[in-house]
Coordinates of C-alpha atoms and ligand atoms in Angstrom, one line a residue:
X526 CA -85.9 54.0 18.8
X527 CA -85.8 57.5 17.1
X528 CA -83.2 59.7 18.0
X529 CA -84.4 63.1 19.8
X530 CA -84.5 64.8 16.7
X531 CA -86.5 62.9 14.4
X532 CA -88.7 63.1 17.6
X533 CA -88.8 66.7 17.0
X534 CA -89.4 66.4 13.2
X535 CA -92.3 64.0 13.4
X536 CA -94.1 66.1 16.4
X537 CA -93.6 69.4 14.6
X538 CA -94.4 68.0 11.1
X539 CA -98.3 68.2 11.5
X540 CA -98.5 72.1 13.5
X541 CA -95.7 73.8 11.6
X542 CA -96.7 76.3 8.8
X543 CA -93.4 77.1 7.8
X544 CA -90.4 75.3 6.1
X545 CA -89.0 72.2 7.7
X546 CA -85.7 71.5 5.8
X547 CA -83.4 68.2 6.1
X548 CA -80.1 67.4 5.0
X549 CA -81.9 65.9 1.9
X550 CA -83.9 68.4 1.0
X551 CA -83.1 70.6 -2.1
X552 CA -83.5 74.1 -0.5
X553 CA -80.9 72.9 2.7
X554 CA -77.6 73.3 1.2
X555 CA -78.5 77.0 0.3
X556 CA -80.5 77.3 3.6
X557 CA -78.0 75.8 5.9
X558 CA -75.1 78.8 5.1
X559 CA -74.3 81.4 7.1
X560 CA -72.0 84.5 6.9
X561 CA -68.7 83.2 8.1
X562 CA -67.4 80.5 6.4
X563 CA -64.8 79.0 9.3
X564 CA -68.4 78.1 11.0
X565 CA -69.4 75.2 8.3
X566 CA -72.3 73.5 10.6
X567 CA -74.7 70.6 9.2
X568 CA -77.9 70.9 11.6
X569 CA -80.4 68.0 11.2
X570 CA -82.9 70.3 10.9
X571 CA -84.0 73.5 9.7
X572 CA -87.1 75.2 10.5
X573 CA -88.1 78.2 8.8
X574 CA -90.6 79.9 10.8
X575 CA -93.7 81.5 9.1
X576 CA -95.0 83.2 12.7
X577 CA -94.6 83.8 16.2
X578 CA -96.9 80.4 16.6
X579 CA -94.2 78.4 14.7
X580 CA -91.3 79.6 16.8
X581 CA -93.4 78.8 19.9
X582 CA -94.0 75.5 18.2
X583 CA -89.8 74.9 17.8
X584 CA -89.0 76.1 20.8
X585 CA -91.3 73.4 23.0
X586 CA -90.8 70.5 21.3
X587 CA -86.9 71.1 20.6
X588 CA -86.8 71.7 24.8
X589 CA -88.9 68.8 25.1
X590 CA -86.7 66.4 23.0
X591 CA -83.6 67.7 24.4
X592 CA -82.4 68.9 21.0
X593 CA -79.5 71.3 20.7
X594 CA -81.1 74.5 18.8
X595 CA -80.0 77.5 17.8
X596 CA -81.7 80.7 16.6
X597 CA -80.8 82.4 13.4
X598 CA -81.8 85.9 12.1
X599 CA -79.1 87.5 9.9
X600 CA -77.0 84.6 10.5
X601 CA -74.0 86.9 10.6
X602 CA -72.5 85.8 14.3
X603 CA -68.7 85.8 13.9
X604 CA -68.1 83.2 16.3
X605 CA -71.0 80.9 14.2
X606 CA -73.3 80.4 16.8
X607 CA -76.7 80.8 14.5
X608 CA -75.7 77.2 13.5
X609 CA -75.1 73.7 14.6
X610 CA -74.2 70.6 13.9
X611 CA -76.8 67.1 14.2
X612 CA -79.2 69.8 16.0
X613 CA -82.0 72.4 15.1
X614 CA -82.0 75.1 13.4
X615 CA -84.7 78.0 14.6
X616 CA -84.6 79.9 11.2
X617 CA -86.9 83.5 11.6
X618 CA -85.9 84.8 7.5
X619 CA -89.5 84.6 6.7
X620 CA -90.0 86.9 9.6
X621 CA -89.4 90.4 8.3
X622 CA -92.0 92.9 8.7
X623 CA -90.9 96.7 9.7
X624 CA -93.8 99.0 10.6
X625 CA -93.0 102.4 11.0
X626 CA -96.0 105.0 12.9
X627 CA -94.0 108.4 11.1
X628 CA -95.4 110.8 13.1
X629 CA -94.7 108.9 16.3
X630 CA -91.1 108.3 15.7
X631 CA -91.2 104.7 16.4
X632 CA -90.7 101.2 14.3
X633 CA -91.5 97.7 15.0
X634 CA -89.9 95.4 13.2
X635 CA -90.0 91.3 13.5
X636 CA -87.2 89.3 14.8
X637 CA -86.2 88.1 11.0
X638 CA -85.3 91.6 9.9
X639 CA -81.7 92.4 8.3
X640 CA -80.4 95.8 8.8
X641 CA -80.9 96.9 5.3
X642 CA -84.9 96.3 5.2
X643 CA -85.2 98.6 8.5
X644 CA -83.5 101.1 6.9
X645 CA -85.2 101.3 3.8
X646 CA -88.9 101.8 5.7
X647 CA -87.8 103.9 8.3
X648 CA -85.9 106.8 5.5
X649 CA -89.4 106.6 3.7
X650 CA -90.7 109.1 6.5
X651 CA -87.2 110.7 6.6
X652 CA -86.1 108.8 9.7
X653 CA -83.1 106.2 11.1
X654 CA -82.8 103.8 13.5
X655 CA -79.1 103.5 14.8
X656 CA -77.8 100.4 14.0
X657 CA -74.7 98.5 12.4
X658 CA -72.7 99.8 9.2
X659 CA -73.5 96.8 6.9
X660 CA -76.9 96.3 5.3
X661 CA -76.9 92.7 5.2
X662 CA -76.4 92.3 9.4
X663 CA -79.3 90.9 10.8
X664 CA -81.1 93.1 13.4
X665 CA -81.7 90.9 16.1
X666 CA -78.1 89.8 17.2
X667 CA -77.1 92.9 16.5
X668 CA -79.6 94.9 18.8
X669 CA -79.4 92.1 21.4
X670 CA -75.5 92.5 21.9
X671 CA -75.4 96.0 22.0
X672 CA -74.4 97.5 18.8
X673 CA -72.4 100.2 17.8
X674 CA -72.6 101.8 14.4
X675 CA -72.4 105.7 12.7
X676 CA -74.7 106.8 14.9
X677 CA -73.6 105.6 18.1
X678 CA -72.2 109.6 19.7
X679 CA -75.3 110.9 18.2
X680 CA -78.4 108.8 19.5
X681 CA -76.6 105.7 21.9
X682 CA -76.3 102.0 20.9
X683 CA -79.1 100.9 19.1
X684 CA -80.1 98.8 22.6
X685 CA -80.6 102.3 24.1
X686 CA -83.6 103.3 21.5
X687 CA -85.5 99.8 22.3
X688 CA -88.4 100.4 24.0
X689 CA -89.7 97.2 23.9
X690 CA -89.2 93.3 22.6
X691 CA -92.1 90.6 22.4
X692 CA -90.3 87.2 22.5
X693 CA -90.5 83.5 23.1
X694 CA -89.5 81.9 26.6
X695 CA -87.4 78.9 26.7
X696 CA -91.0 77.5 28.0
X697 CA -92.4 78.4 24.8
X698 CA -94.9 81.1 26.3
X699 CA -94.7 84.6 25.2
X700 CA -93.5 87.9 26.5
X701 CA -93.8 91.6 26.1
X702 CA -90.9 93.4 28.0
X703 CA -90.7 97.1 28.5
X704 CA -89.4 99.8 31.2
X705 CA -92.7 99.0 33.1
X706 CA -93.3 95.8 31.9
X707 CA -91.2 92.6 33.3
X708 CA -88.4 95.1 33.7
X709 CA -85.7 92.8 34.9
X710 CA -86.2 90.9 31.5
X711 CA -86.2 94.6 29.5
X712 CA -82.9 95.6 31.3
X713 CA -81.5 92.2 30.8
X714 CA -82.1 91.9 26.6
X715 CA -80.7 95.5 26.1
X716 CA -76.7 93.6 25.9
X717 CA -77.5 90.5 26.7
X718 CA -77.7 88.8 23.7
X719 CA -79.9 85.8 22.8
X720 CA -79.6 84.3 26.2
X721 CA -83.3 84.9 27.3
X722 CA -85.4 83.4 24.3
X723 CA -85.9 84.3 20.3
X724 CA -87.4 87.8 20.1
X725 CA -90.0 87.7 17.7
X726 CA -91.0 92.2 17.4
X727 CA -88.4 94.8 18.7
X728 CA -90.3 98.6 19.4
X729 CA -88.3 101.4 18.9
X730 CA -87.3 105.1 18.6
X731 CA -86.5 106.9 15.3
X732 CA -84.8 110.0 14.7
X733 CA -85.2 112.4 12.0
X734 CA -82.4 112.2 9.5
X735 CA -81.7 112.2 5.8
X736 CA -78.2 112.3 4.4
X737 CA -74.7 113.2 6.2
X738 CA -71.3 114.4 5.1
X739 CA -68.6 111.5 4.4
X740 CA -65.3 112.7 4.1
X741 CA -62.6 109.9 3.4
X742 CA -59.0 109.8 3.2
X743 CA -55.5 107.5 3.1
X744 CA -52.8 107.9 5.4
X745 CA -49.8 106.1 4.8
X746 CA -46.5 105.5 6.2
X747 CA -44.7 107.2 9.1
X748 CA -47.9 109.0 9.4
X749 CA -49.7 106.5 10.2
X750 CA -48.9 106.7 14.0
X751 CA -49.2 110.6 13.4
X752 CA -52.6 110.6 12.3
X753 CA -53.5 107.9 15.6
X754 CA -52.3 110.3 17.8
X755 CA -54.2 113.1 16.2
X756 CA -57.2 111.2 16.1
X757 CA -57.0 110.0 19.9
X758 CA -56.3 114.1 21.4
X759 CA -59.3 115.3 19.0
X760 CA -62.2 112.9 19.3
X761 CA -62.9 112.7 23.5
X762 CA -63.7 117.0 22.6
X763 CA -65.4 116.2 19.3
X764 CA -69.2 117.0 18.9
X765 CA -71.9 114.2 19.2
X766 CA -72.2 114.8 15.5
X767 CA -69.0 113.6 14.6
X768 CA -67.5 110.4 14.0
X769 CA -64.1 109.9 12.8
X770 CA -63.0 105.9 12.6
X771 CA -59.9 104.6 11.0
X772 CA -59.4 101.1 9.7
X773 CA -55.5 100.1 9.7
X774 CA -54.9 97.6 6.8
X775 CA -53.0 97.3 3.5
X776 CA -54.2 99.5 0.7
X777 CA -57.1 97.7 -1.6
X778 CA -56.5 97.2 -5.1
X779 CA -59.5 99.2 -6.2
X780 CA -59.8 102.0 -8.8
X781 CA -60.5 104.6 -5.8
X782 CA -56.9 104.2 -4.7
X783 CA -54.4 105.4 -6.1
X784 CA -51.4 103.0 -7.8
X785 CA -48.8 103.7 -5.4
X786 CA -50.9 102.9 -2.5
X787 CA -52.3 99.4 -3.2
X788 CA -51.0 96.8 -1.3
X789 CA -49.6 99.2 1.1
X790 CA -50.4 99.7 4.7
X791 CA -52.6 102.7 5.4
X792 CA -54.4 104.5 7.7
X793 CA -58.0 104.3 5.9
X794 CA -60.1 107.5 7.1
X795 CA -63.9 107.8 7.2
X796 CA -65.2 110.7 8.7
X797 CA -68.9 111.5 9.0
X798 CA -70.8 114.4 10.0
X799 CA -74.6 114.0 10.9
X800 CA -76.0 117.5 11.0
X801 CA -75.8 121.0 8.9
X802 CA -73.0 120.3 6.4
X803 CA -71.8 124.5 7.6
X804 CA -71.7 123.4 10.9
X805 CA -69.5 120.5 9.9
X806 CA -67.3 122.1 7.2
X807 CA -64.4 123.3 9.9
X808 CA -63.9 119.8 11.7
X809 CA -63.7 117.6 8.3
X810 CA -61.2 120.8 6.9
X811 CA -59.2 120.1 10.2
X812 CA -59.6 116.1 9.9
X813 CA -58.9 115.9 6.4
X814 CA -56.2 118.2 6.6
X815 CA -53.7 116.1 8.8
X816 CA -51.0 114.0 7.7
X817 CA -50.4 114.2 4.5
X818 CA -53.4 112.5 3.7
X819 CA -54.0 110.9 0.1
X820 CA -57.1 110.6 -2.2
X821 CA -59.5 112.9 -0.1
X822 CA -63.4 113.0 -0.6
X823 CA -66.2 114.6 0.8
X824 CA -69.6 114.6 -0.9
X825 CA -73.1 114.1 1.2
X826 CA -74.6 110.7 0.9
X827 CA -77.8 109.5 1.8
X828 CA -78.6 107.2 5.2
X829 CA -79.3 104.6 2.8
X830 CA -76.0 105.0 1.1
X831 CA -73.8 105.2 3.9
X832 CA -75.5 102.5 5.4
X833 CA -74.4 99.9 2.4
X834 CA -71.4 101.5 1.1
X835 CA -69.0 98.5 2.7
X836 CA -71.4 95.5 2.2
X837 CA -69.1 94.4 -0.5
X838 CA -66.4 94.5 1.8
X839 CA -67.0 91.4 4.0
X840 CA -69.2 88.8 1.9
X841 CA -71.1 85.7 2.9
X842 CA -68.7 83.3 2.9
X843 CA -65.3 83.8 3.2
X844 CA -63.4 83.3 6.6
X845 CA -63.4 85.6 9.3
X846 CA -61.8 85.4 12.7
X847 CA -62.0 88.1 15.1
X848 CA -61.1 89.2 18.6
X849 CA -61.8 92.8 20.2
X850 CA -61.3 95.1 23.2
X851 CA -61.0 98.5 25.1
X852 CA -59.0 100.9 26.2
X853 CA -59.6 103.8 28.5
X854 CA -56.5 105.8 26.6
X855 CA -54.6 104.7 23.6
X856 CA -50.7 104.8 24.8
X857 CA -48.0 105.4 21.8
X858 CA -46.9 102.0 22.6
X859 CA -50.1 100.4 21.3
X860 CA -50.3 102.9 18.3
X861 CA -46.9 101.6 17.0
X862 CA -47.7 97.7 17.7
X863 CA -50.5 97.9 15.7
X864 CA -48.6 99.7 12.9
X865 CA -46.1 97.4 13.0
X866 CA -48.0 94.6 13.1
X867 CA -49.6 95.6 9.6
X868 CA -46.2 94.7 8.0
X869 CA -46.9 90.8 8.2
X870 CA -50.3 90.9 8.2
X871 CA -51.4 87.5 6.0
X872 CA -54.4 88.9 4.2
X873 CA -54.8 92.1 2.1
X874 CA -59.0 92.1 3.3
X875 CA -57.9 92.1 7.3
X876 CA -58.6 95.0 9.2
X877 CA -57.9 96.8 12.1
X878 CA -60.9 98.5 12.9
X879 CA -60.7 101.4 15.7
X880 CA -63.4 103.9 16.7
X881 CA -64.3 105.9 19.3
X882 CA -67.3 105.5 21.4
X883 CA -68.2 108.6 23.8
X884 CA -71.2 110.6 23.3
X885 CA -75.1 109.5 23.7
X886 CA -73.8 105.6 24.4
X887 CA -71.2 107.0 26.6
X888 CA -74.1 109.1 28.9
X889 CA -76.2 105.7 29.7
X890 CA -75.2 104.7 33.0
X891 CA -73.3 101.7 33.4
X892 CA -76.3 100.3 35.4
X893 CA -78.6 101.1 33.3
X894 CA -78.8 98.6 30.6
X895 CA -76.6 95.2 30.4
X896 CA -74.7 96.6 27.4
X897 CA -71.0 96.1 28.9
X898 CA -68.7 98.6 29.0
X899 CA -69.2 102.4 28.2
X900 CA -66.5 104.3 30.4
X901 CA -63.7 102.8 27.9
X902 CA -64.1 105.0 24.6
X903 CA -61.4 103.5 22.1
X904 CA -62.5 100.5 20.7
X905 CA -60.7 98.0 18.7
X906 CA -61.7 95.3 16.6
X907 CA -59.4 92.8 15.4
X908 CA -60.6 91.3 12.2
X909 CA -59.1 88.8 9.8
X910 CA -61.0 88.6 5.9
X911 CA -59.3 85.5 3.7
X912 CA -60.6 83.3 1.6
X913 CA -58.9 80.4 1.3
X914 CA -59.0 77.5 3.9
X915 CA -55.4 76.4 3.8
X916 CA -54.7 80.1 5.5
X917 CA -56.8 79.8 8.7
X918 CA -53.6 78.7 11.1
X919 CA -51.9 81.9 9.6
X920 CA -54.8 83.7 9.9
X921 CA -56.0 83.5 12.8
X922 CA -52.4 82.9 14.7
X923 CA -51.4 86.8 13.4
X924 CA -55.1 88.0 15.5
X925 CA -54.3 86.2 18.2
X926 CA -50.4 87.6 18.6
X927 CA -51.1 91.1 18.1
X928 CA -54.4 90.6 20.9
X929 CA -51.9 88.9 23.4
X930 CA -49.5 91.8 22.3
X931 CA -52.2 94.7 23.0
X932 CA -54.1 92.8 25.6
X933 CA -52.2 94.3 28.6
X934 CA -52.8 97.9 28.0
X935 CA -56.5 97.1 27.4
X936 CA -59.2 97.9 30.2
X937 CA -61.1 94.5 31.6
X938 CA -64.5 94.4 29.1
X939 CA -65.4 93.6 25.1
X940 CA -68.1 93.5 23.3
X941 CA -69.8 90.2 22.8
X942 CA -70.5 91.0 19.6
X943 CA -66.9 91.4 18.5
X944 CA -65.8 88.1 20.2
X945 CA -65.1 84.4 18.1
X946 CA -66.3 81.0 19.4
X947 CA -63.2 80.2 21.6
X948 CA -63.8 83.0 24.1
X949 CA -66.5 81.8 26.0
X950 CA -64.0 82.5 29.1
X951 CA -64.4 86.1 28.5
X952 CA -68.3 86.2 28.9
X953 CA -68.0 87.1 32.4
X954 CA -65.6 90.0 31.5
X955 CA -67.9 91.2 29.1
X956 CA -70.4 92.0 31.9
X957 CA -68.3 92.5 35.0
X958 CA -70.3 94.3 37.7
X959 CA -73.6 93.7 35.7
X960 CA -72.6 89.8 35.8
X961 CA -74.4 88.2 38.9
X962 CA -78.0 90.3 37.9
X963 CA -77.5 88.7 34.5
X964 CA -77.0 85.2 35.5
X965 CA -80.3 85.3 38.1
X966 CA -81.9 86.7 34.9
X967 CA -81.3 84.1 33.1
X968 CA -81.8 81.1 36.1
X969 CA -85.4 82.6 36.3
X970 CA -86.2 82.6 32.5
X971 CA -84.4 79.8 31.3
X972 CA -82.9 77.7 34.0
X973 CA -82.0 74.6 31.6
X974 CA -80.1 76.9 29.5
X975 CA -81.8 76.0 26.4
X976 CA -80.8 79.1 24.7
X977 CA -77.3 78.4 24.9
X978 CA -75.5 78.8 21.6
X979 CA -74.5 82.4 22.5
X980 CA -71.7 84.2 24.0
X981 CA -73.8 82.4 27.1
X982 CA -74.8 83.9 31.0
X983 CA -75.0 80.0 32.5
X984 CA -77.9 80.0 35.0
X985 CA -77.0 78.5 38.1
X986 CA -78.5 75.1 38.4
X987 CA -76.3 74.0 35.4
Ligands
FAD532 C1 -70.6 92.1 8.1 C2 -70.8 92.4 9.5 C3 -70.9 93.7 9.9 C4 -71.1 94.0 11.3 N1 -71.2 95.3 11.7 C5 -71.5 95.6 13.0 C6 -71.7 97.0 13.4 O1 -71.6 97.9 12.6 N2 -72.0 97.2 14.7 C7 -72.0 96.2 15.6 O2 -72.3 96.5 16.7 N3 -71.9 94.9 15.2 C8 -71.6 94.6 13.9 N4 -71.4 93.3 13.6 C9 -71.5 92.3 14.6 C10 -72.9 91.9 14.7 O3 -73.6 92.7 15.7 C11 -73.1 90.4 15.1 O4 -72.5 89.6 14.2 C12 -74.6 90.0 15.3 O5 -74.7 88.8 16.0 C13 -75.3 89.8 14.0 O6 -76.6 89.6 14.1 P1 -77.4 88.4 13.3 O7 -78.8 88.6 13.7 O8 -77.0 88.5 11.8 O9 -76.7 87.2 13.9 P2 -77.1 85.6 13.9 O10 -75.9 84.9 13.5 O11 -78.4 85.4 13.3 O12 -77.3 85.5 15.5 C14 -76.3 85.9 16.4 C15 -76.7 85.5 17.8 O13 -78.0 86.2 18.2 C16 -78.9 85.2 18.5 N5 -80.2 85.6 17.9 C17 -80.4 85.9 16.5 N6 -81.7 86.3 16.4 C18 -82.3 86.2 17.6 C19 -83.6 86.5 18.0 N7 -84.5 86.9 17.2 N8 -83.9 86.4 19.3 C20 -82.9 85.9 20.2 N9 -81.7 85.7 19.8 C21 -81.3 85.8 18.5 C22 -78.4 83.9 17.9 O14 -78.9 82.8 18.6 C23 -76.9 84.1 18.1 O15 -76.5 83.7 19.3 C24 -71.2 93.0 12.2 C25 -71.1 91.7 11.8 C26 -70.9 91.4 10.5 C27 -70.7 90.0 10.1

């Protein structure tokens, strides 16, 4: 008797137009990857769509055959769930088209598309799209979970400037959603992740920009906790314009820092200012000012160079753990544990990343999309870098102390973009009051929970 998945090969074998990849094949071991390494999968099958005719092709006869499937765009999920292993592999990396109407302000791009790709199109006309800070992110978990990014205080979460998404049902028919169009379904993708089927065209707003003021900066030692403080008075009164986000870690060994620093803990300071550079010059002379800060720059940079400058920093494959959260203030008590914290920290690439939300994301209504939380501003982000796999216990056990150690003085919520594959207990959290809507959204539209390898919204039946 065939197993489910040779079931699935055979049947798809004849229709499929695009790439059907086994463990044999030559092009699998390269195909098969994904960004984290601690989420090493070998699916049975890969299948590389060509169309929106091929994904509706995968997704009816892998539902059919029972197979275990997961959908992969960018395939950068931290907690690994754009893999699996024995099952299939919905792989939409031939699906990258952006289209971008200039005068209208608007962009469609295909459910395939990396961040970097969207960005290069849209800043031909001289526009953005607000999305994530690393050009090698793929769009569509990104856009589906939320996403914050540069541009978050100035024009919302990139979910806020969808307008609409085609995709495929877990029944394998296909959808348009928009504010007057299957509405629940519209409301429902806008946070929810990949819960409701594999979005094959996103439609979306642009906005008119060209370059920004980056101003960066080292803070080290007992001003550390100085410069925290500073940072968590000034930003709830800072202009939409402004982002100011600091990244507690040790000091890289790069030319761009100096000696004494490396391998030190810092405060590492990226300021940006997306507007008249004048307008700007008085709150980067007041941010780059404060404590005693080391190796200060300012220069403008393009979109398209602010938007890659730290894809270097976190490369396919190494290991990445990662656990998140908010908090409605940011007590001293909190600054110093994570300072402290940075004096055993395992790997010189970890990262504590904080930023502050506030602004256009902070205006949308908490009912108003399914995006989780937006009445907690300080985010934190939690995330380990190493390479080697005989450091994952030490790893990943110094993420999990300093969360258990912050965790009290957090407000209920995170972001499931932020979260690893062992906190499928927190889904619920993420979504709180917007939780019960959710999970009827997702009893209606895919009731056997056949999009499931997610941060998932069980429907009720299962
Ligand atoms: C280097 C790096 C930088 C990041 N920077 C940011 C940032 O600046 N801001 C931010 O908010 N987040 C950021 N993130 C987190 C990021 O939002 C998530 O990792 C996101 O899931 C990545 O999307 P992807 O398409 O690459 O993921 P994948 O691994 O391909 O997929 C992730 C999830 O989305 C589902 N999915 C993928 N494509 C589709 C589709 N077309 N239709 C339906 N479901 C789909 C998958 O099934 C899976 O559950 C970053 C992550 C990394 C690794």
């Amino acid at each position: 008797m065939k197993s489910a998945i040779e079931e699935a090969f055979s049947s798809l074998k004849g229709e499929f137009h695009g790439d059907l990849l086994r463990p044999e094949d030559q092009e699998y071991a390269h195909a098969r990857g994904i960004w984290n390494a601690m989420a090493e999968r070998r699916p049975a099958l890969i299948a590389r769509c060509a169309g929106v005719a091929d994904v509706q092709r995968a997704v009816r006869i892998a539902a059919a055959a029972g197979v275990l499937t997961a959908v992969r765009c960018g395939g950068h999920s931290l907690a690994g769930f754009s893999t699996c292993d024995g099952g299939l592999v919905i792989d939409l990396s031939r699906m990258r088209q952006v289209s971008v109407e200039g005068a209208a302000r608007r962009v469609r791009f295909a459910g395939g598309c990396l961040l970097g790709s969207i960005d290069v199109a849209t800043q031909e006309h001289g526009l953005v799209f607000p999305s994530g800070v690393v050009s090698h992110t793929g769009a569509s978990g990104l856009v589906l979970g939320g996403r914050f990014g540069w541009l978050t205080r100035l024009h919302g979460l990139s979910c806020d400037n969808v307008e609409g998404f085609t995709l495929v049902t877990a029944d394998g028919s296909i959808m348009h959603t928009s504010a007057e169009e299957n509405a629940e379904l519209f409301w429902a993708l806008r946070g929810g992740g990949g819960n409701f089927g594999v979005v094959t065209e996103f439609e979306a707003r642009l906005h008119p920009l060209r370059s920004l003021v980056l101003g960066e900066a080292f803070v080290a030692g007992d001003e550390i906790s100085s410069v925290l403080r500073h940072w968590r008075e000034f930003m709830p009164e800072a202009p939409d314009k402004l982002k100011w986000n600091l990244n507690l870690r040790l000091a890289p060994d790069t030319e761009d820092v100096p000696a004494h620093l490396r391998g030190r803990p810092v405060a590492s300071e990226s300021v940006i200012w997306a507007g008249d550079p004048e307008e700007g010059r008085p709150y980067l002379d007041h941010i780059l000012s404060l404590c005693k800060p080391v190796a200060v720059t300012r220069r403008v940079v393009s979109y398209v160079a602010l938007q890659t400058m730290a894809d270097n920093e976190f490369p396919h494959g190494r290991r990445y753990y990662t656990k998140a959260g908010y908090f409605k203030s940011l007590a001293d008590g909190c600054i110093e544990q994570m300072v402290q914290a940075l004096a055993t920290v395992p790997s010189p690439a970890t990262q504590i990343e904080l930023a502050y939300l506030g602004g256009a994301a902070g205006r949308v209504g908490a009912g108003e999309t399914a995006f989780g939380d937006r009445g907690s501003p300080f985010v934190v982000n939690l995330l380990a870098n190493w390479t080697n796999a005989s450091e994952d216990s030490a790893n990943v056990a110094w993420i999990r102390n300093l969360f258990s150690v912050l965790r009290p003085a957090m407000s209920p919520g995170v972001y499931v973009n932020f979260m690893s594959g062992d906190e499928g207990d927190r889904v619920p959290e993420a979504y709180r009051e917007r939780w019960d809507r959710l999970v009827q959204i997702k009893s209606r539209y895919d009731p056997s929970n056949f999009f499931r390898l997610n941060q998932n919204i069980r429907p009720k039946a299962v």
